[in-house]
XYZ file of C-alpha atoms in Angstrom:
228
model
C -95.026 16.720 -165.304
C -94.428 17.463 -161.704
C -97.798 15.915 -160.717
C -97.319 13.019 -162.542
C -94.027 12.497 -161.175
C -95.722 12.937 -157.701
C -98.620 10.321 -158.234
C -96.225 7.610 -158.885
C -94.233 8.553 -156.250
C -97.218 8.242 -153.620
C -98.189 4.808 -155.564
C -94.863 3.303 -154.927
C -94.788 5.048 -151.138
C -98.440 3.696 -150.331
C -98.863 0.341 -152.383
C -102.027 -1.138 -150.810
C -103.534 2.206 -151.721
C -103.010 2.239 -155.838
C -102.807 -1.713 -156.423
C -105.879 -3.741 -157.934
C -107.423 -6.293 -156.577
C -105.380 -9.351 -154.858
C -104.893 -12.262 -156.931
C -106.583 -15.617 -156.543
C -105.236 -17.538 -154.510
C -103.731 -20.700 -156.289
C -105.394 -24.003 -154.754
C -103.434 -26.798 -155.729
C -104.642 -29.247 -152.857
C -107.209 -31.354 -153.066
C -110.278 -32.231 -150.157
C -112.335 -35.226 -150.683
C -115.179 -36.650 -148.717
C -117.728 -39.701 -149.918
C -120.613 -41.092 -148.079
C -122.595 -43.591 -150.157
C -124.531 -41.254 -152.940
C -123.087 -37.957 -151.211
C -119.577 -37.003 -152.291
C -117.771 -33.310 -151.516
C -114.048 -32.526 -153.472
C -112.781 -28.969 -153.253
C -109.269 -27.604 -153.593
C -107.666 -25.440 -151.407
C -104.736 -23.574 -150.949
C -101.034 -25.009 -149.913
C -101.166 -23.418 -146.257
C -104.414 -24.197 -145.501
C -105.665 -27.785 -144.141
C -108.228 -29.984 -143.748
C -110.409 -32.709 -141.832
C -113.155 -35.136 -142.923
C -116.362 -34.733 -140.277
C -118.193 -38.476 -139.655
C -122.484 -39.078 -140.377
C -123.744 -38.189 -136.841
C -120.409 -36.872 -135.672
C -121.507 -35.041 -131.988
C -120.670 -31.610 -133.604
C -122.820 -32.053 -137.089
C -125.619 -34.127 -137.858
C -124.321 -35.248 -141.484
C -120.492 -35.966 -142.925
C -118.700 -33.781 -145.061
C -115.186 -31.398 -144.644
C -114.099 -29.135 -142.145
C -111.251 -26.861 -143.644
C -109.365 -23.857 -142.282
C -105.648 -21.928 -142.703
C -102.851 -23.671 -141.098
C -102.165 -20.898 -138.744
C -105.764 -19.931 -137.621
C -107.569 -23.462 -137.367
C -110.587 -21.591 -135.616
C -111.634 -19.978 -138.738
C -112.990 -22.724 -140.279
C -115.423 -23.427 -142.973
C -117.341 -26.731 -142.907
C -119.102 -28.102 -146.105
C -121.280 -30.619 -145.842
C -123.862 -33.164 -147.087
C -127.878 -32.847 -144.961
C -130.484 -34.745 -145.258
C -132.927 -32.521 -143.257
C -131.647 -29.127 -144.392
C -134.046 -26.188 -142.714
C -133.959 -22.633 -141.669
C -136.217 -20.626 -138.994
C -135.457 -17.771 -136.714
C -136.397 -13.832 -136.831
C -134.512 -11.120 -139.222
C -133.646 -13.693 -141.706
C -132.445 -12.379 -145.177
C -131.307 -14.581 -147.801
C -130.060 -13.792 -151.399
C -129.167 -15.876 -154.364
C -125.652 -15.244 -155.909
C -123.275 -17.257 -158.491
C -120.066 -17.593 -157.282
C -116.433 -16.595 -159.422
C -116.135 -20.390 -159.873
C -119.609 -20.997 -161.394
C -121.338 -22.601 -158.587
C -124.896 -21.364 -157.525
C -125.555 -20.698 -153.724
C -128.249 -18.797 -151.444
C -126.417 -16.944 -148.622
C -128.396 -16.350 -145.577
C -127.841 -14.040 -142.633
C -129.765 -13.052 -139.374
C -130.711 -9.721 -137.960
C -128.513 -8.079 -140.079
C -125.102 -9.614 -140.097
C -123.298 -11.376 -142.736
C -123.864 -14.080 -143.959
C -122.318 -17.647 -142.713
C -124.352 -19.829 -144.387
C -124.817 -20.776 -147.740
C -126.618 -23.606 -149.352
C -125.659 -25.065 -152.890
C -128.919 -24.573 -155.511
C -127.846 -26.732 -158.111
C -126.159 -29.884 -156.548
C -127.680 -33.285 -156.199
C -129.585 -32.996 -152.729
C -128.691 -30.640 -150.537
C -124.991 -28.991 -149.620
C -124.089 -26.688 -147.266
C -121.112 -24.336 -146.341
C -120.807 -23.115 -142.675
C -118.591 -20.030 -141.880
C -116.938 -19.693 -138.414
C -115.151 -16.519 -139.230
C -115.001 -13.253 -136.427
C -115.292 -9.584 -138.394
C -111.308 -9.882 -138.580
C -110.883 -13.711 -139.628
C -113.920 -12.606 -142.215
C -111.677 -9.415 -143.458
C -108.613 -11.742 -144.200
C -109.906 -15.085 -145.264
C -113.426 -14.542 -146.667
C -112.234 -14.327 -150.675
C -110.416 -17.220 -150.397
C -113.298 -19.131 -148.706
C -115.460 -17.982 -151.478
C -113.379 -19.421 -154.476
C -113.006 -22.725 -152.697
C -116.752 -23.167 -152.841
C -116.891 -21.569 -156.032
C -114.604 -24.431 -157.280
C -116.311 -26.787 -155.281
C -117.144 -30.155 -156.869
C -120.611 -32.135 -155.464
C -122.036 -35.258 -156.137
C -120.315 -36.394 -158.828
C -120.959 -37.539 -161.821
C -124.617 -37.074 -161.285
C -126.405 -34.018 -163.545
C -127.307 -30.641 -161.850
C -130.588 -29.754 -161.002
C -130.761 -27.323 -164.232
C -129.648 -30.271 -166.527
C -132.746 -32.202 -164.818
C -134.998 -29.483 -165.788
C -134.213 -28.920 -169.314
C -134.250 -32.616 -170.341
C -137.771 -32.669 -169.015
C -138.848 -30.047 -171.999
C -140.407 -27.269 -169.702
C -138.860 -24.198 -168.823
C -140.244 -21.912 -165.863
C -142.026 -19.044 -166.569
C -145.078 -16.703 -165.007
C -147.286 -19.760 -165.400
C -145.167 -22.771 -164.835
C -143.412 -23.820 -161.283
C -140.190 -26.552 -161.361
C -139.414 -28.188 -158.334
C -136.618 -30.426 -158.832
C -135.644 -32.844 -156.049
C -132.556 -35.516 -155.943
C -133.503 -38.687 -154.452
C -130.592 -39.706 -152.843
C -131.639 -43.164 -152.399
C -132.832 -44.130 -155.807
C -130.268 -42.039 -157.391
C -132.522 -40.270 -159.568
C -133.995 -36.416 -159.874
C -138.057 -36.424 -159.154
C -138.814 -33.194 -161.491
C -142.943 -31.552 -160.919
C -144.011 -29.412 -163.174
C -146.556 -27.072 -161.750
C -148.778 -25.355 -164.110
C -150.918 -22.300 -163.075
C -154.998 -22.511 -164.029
C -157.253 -20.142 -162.475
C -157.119 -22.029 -159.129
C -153.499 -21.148 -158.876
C -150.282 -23.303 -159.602
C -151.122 -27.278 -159.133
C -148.740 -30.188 -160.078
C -149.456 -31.053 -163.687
C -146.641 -33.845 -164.525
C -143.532 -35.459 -162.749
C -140.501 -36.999 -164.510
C -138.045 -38.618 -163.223
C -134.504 -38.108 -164.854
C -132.006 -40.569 -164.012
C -128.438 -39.288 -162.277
C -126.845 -39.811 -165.807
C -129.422 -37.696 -167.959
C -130.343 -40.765 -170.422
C -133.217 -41.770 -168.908
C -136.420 -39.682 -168.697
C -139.702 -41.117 -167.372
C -142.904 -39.469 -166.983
C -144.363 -40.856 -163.759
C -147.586 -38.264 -163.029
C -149.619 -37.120 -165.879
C -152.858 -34.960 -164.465
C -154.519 -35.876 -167.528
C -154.599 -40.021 -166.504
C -156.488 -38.629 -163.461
C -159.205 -37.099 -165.423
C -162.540 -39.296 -165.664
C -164.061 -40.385 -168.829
C-alpha cells in the first residue's frame, strides 16, 4: 500500500514523467493555395500562420504555402507544387512512411541527419514539404508539422496515383513494374505497365486514366508493334 501510495505521489510531483503521449493538436484553420492544375489546402493550428509563395518567387522555383507558429516564424515549413522535382548529393537516405493522417510520403535526409524533406507519393504530380526547423525548433514543433501534412489535401478532386493503378487492372508484383505519372497539362494520369521477360522489365502497355477515374484508354499495346 505504501508503494502504491508513493508512485502516485511521484506521478502527480513529476507529470511530464508518467503522462502519455501529447494530444493532437486541434487544426481548425484552413491554408489554401491554387495555381492552374496544382492546388495545396492544409489546416493548421489557431496560433500558427501562414503565407502563399508566388511561381518563380526568388526564394522557390514553384508556388505553394509557407507556414510556421506565430511566435517562431523562422521555423517554417513550406509545401509546395514542382515541376522539376530531383535529388543528388552524397550520404543520402530516404525511407517511405504513411503519415497519422493517411497521406504517403518519402522522407529524405543527408549524411546522417534528419530528415527535412519529404515528397508526397500518391498526389497528382509532384508535392513537396520543406522543413526549416534547428534540433530545438524540431523537438517542439516537429509532431505538429507532421499531422498538418498528414491532413494535407493535394490536387483536388483529381484520383491518387493508387486509384490510377487499380482502374488500369494490373497490380505490381515480382514481374510487373507501374509507373504512374500525372500530366499536369492534359489533366490526365499516363499509367506503363512494365512486364519482366527474360531480357528484363520492358514497357508492355500504357493507359491513360482521366483525373476523374471514368475514363480509361489504352494508348501503347506491345503487341500492335509486333510484325505479321
Amino acid at each position: 500500500m505504501k508503494q502504491r501510495l508513493l508512485t502516485w505521489i511521484l506521478c502527480l510531483t513529476t507529470l511530464t514523467a508518467c503522462a502519455g503521449p501529447a494530444a493532437p493538436a486541434a487544426l481548425t484553420e484552413t491554408a489554401q493555395w491554387q495555381e492552374g492544375g496544382a492546388s495545396i489546402v492544409l489546416s493548421l493550428p489557431e496560433n500558427w500562420s501562414w503565407g502563399t509563395i508566388e511561381e518563380k518567387a526568388d526564394e522557390l522555383p514553384d508556388g505553394g504555402i509557407r507556414f510556421f507558429p506565430e511566435d517562431d516564424p523562422e521555423a517554417d515549413t513550406v509545401v509546395r507544387f514542382t515541376n522539376d522535382f530531383g535529388v543528388c548529393g552524397t550520404g543520402l537516405e530516404t525511407e517511405r512512411i504513411t503519415l497519422d493522417g493517411g497521406n504517403k510520403v518519402t522522407s529524405y535526409a543527408w549524411d546522417g541527419g534528419k530528415p527535412s524533406l519529404y515528397r508526397f507519393n500518391d498526389a497528382p504530380g509532384d508535392y513537396l514539404a520543406e522543413l526549416s526547423l534547428d534540433d530545438e525548433q524540431r523537438g517542439q514543433y516537429f509532431d505538429t508539422v507532421m499531422q498538418i501534412l498528414g491532413t494535407a489535401q493535394l490536387g483536388g478532386d483529381v484520383i491518387r496515383a493508387s486509384t490510377a493503378v487499380v482502374l488500369t487492372g494490373y497490380t505490381e508484383d515480382e514481374g510487373t513494374r507501374i509507373l504512374p505519372e500525372y500530366d499536369m497539362e492534359r489533366g490526365v494520369w499516363v499509367v506503363e505497365i512494365h512486364i519482366k521477360k527474360n531480357t528484363g522489365f520492358r514497357l508492355w502497355y500504357t493507359y491513360e486514366v482521366s483525373a476523374d477515374g471514368k475514363s480509361v484508354i489504352k494508348t501503347y499495346d506491345i503487341d500492335a508493334e509486333k510484325e505479321p
